[in-house]
Coordinates of N, CA, C and O in Angstrom, one line a residue:
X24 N 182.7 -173.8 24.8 CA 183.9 -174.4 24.2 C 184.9 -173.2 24.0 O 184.7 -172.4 23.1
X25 N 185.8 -173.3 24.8 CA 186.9 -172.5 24.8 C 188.1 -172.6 23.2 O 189.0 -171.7 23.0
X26 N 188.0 -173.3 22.7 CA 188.4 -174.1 21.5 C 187.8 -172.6 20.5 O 188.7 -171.8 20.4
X27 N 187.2 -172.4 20.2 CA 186.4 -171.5 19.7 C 186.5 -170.2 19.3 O 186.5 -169.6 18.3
X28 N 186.7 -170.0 20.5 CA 187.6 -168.7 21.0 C 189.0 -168.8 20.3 O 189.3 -168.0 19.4
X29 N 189.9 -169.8 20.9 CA 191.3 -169.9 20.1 C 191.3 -169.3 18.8 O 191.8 -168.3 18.3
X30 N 190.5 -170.9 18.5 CA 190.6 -170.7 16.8 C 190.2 -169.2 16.2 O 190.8 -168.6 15.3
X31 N 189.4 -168.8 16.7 CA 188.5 -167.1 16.3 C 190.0 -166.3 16.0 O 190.5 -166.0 14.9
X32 N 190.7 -166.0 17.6 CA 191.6 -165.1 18.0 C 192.7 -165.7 17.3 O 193.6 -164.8 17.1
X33 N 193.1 -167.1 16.6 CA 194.3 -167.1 15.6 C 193.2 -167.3 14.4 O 192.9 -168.4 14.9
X34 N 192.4 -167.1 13.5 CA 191.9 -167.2 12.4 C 192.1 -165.4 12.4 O 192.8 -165.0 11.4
X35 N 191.8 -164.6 13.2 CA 192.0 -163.1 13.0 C 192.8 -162.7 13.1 O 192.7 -161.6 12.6
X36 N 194.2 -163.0 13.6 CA 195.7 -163.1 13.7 C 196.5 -163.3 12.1 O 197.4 -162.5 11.6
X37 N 196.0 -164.4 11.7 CA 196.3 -164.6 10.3 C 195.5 -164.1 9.1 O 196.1 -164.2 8.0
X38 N 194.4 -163.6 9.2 CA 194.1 -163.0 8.1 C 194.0 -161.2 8.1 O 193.5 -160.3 7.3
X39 N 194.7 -161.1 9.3 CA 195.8 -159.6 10.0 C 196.5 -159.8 9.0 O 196.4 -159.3 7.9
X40 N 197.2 -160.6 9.4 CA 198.8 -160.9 9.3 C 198.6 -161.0 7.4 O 199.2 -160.1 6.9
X41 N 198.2 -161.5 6.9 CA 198.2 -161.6 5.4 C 197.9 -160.4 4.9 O 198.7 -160.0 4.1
X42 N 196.7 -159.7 5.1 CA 196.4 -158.4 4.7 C 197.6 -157.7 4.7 O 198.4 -157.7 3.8
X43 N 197.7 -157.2 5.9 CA 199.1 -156.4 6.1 C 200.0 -156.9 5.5 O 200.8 -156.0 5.3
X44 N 200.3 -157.7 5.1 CA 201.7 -158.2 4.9 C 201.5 -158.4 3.5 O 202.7 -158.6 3.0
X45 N 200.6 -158.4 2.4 CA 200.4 -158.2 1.2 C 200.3 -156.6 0.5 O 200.7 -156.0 -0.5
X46 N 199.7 -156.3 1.3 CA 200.0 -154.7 1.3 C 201.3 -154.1 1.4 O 201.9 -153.5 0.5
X47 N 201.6 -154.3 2.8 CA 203.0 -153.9 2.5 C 203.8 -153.8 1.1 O 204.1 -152.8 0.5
X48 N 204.1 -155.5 0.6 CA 204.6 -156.0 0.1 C 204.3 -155.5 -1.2 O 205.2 -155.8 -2.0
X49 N 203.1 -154.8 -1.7 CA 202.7 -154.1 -2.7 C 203.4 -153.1 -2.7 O 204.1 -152.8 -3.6
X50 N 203.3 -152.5 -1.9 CA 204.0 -150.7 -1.7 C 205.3 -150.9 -1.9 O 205.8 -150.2 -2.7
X51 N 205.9 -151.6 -1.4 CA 207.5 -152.6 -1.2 C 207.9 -152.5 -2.7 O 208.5 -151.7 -3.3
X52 N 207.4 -153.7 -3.0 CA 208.4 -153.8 -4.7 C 206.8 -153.5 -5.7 O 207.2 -153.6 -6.9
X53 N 205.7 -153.3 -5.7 CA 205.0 -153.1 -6.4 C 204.5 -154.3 -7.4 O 204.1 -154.0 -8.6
X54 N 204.6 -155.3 -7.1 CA 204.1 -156.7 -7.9 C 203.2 -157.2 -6.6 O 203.5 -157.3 -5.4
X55 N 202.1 -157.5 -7.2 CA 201.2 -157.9 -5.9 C 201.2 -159.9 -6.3 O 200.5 -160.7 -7.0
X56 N 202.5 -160.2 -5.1 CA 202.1 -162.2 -5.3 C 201.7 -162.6 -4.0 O 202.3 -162.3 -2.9
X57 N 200.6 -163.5 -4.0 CA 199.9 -163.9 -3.2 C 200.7 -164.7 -1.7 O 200.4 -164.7 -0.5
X58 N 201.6 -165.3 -2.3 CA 202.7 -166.4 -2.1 C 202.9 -166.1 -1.1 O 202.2 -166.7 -0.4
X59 N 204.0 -165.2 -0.3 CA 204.8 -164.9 0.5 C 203.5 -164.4 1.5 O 203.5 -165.2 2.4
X60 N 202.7 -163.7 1.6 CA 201.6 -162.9 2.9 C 200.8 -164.5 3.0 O 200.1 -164.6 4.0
X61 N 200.9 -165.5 2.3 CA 200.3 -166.6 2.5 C 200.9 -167.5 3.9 O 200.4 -167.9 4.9
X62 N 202.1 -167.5 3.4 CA 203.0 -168.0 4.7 C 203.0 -167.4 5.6 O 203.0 -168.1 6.6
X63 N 203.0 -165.6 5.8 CA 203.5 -164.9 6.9 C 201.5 -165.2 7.5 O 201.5 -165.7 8.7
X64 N 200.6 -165.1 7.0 CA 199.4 -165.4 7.4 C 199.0 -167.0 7.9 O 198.3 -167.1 9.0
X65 N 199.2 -168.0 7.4 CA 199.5 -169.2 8.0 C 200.3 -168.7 9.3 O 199.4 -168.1 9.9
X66 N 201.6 -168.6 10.1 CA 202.1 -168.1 10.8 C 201.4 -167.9 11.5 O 201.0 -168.5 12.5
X67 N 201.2 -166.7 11.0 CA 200.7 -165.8 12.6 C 198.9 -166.1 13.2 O 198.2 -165.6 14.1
X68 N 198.5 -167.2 12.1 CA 197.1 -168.0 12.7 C 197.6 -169.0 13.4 O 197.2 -169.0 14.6
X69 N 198.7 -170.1 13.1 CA 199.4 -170.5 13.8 C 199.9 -170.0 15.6 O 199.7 -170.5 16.7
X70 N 200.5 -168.9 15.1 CA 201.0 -168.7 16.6 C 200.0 -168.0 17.3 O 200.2 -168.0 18.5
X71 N 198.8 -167.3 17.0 CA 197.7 -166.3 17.6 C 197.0 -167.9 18.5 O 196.9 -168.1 19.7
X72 N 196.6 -168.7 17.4 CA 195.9 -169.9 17.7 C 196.8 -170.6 18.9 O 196.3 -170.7 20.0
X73 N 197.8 -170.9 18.7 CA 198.8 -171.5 20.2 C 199.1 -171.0 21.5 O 199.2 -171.6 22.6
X74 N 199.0 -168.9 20.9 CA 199.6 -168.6 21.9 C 198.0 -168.4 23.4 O 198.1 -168.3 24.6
X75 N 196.8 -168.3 22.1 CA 195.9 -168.0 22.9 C 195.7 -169.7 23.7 O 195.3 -170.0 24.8
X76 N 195.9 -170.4 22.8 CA 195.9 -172.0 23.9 C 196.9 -172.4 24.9 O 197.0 -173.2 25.8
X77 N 197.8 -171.4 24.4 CA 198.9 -171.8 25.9 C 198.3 -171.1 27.5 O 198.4 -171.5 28.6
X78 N 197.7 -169.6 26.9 CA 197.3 -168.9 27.7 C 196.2 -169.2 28.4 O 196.1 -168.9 29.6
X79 N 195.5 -169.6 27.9 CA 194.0 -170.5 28.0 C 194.3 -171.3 29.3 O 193.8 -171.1 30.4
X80 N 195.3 -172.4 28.8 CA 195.7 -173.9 29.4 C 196.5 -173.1 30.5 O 196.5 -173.9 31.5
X81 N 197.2 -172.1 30.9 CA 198.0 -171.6 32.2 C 196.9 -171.0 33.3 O 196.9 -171.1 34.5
X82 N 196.0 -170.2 32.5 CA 194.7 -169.3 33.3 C 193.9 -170.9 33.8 O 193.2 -170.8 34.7
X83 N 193.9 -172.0 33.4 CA 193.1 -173.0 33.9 C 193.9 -174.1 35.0 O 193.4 -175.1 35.6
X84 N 195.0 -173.7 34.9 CA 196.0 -174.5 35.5 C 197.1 -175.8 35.1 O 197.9 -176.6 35.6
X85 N 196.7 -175.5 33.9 CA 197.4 -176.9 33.2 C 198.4 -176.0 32.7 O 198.4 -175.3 31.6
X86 N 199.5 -176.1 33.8 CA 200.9 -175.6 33.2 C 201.7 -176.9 32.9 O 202.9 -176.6 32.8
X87 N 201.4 -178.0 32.7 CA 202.3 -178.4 32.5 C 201.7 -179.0 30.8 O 202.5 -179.0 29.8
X88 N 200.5 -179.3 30.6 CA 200.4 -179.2 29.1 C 200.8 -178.0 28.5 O 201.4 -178.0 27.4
X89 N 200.5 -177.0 29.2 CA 201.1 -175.3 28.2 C 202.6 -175.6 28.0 O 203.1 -175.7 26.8
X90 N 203.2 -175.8 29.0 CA 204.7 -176.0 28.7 C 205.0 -177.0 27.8 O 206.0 -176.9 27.1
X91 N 204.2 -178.0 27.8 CA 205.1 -179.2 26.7 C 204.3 -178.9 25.6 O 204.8 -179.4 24.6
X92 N 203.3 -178.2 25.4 CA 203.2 -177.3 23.9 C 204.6 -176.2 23.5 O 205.2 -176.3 22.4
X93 N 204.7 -175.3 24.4 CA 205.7 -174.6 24.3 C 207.0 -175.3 23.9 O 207.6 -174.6 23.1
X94 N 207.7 -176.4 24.3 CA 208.6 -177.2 24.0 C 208.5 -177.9 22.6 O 209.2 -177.8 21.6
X95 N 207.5 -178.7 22.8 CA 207.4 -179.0 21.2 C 207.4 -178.1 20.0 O 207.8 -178.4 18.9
X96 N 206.7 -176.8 20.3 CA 207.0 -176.0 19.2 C 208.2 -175.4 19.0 O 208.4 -174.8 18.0
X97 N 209.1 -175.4 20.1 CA 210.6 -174.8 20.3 C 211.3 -176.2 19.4 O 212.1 -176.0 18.5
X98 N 211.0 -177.2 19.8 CA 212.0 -178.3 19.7 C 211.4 -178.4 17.9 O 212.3 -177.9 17.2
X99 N 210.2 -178.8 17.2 CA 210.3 -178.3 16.1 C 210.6 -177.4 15.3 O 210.8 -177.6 14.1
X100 N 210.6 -175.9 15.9 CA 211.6 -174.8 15.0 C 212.6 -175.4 15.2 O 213.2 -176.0 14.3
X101 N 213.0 -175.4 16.2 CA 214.5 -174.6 16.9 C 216.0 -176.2 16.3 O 217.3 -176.1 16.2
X102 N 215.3 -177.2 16.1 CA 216.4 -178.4 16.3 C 217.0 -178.2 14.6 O 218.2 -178.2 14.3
X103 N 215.5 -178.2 13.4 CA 216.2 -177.6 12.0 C 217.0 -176.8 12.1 O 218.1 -177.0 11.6
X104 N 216.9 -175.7 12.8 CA 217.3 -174.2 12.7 C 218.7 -174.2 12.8 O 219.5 -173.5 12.2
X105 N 218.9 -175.2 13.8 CA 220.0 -175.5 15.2 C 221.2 -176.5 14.3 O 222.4 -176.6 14.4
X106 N 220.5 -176.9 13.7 CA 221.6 -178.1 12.7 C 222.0 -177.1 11.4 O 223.2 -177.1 11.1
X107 N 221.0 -176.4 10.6 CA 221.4 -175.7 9.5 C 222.5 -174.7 9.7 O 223.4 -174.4 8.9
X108 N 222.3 -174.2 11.1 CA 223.3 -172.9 11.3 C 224.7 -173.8 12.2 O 225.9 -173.7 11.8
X109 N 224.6 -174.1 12.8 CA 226.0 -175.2 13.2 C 226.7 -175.8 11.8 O 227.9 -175.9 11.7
X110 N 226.1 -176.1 11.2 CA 226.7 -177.0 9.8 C 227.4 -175.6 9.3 O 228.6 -175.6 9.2
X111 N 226.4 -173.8 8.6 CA 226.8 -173.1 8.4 C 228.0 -172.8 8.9 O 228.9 -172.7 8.1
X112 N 228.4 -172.5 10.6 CA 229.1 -172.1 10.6 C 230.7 -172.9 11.1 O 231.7 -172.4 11.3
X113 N 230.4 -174.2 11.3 CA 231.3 -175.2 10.9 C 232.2 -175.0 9.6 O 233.4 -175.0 9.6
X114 N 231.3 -174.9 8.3 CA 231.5 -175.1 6.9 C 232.2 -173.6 6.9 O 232.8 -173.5 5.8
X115 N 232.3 -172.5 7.7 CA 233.1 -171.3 7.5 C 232.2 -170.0 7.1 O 232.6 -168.9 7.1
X116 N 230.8 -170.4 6.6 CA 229.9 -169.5 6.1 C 228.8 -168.9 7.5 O 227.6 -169.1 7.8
X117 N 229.6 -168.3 8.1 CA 229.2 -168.0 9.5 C 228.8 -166.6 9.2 O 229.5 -166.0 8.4
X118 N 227.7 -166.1 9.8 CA 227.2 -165.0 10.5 C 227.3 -164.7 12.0 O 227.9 -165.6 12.7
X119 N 226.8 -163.4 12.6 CA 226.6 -163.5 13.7 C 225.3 -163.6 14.6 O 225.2 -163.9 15.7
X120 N 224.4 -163.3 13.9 CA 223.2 -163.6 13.9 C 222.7 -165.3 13.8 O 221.6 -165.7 14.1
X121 N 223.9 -165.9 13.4 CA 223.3 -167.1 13.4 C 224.1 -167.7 14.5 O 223.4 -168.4 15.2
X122 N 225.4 -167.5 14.9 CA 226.1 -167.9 16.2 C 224.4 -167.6 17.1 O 223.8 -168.5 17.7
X123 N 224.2 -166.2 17.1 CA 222.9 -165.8 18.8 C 221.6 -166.9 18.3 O 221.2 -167.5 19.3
X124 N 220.9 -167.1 17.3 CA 220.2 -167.9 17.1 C 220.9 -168.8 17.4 O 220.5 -169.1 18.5
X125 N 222.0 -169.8 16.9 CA 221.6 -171.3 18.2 C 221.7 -171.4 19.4 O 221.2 -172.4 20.0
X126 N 222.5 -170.2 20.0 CA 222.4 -170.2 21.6 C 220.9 -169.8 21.7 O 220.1 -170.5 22.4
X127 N 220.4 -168.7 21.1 CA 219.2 -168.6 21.6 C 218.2 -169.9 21.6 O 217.9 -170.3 22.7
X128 N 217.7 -170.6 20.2 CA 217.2 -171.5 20.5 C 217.4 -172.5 21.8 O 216.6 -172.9 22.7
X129 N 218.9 -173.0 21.5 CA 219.2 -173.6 22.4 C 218.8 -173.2 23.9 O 218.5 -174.1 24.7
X130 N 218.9 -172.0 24.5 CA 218.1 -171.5 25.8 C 216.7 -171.8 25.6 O 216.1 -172.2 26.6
X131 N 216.2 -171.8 24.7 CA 214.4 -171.5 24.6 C 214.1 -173.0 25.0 O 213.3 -173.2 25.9
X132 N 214.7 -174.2 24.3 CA 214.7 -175.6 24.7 C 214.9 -176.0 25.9 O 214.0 -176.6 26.5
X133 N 216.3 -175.5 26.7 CA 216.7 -175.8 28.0 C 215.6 -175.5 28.7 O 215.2 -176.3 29.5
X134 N 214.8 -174.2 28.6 CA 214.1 -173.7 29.1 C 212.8 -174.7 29.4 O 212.7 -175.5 30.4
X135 N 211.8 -174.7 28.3 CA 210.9 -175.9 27.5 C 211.2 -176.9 29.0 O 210.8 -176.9 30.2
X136 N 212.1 -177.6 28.3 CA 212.2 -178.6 29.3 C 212.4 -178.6 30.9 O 212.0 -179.5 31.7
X137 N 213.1 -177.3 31.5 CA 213.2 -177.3 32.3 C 211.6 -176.6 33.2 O 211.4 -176.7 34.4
X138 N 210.7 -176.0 32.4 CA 209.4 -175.6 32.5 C 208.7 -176.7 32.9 O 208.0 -176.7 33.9
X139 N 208.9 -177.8 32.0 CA 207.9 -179.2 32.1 C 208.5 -180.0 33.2 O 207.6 -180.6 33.9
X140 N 209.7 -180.2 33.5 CA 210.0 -180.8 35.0 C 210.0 -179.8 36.4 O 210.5 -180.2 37.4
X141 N 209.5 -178.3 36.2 CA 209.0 -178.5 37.6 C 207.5 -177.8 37.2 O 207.1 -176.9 37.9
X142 N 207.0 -178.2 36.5 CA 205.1 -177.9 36.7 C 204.8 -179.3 37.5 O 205.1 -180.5 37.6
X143 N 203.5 -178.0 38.1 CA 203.2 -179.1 38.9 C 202.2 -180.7 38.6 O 201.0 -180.6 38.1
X144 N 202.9 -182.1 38.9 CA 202.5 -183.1 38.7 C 203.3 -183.8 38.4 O 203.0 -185.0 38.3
X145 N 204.6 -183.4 38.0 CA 205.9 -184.0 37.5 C 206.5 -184.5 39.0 O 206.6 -183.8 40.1
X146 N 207.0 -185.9 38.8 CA 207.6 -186.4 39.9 C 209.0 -186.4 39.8 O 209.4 -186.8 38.7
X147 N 209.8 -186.0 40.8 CA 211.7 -185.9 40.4 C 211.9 -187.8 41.2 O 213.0 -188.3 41.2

C-alpha cells in the first residue's frame, strides 16, 4: 500500500514543519504559543502528503488524476485569494504583491486545467 508511504512522508513533513517553526518562533519573539507552528505544521503534512501522491499517481501513470488534484487544490487556494485581492485592489488598498498573486494564481489555474485536457484519456 503505497497510501502509507504518503501518509508517513507528509506526517514527517508536518511534524518538521511545526518543530521548526515553533522554535524559530521562540527565538523570534520569545513567548512560546502553540497556535501558529500548529497551522504552519498542518500545512506542510498537507502538502508533503499531496505532493508525495501527485508524484506517486504521475510515476504510475495517472496523469490525469495528479492533474485534477493539482487543480483542485489551485482552484481552492487560489479563487479566495483571487476575490480577496481584486476586491482589495478595486477598493484602492492595493499592493503589489497582491496585483502578482492574482495573475500568478490565475496562471497556476489556467495551467491546472489546461494539464487535465491534454492528459492522456481526455477526449477534445
Amino acid at each position: 500500500m503505497e497510501i502509507k508511504t504518503d501518509l508517513k512522508c507528509g506526517m514527517l513533513s508536518g511534524f518538521a514543519g511545526f518543530a521548526l517553526t515553533l522554535i524559530s518562533w521562540y527565538f523570534a519573539t520569545g513567548v512560546l504559543d502553540p497556535r501558529f507552528p500548529a497551522v504552519i505544521g498542518a500545512g506542510l503534512f498537507g502538502g508533503g502528503f499531496l505532493g508525495s501522491l501527485i508524484k506517486r499517481l504521475y510515476k504510475e501513470g495517472e496523469e490525469r488524476k495528479a492533474s485534477s488534484i493539482f487543480l483542485a487544490v489551485m482552484l481552492i487556494v487560489g479563487i479566495p485569494l483571487i476575490v480577496e485581492y481584486a476586491y482589495d485592489t478595486l477598493t484602492g488598498n492595493w499592493k503589489i504583491w497582491k496585483l502578482i498573486s492574482i495573475f500568478v494564481y490565475t496562471y497556476l489555474i489556467c495551467y491546472g486545467i489546461f494539464r487535465v485536457m491534454e492528459s492522456r484519456g481526455v477526449e477534445k
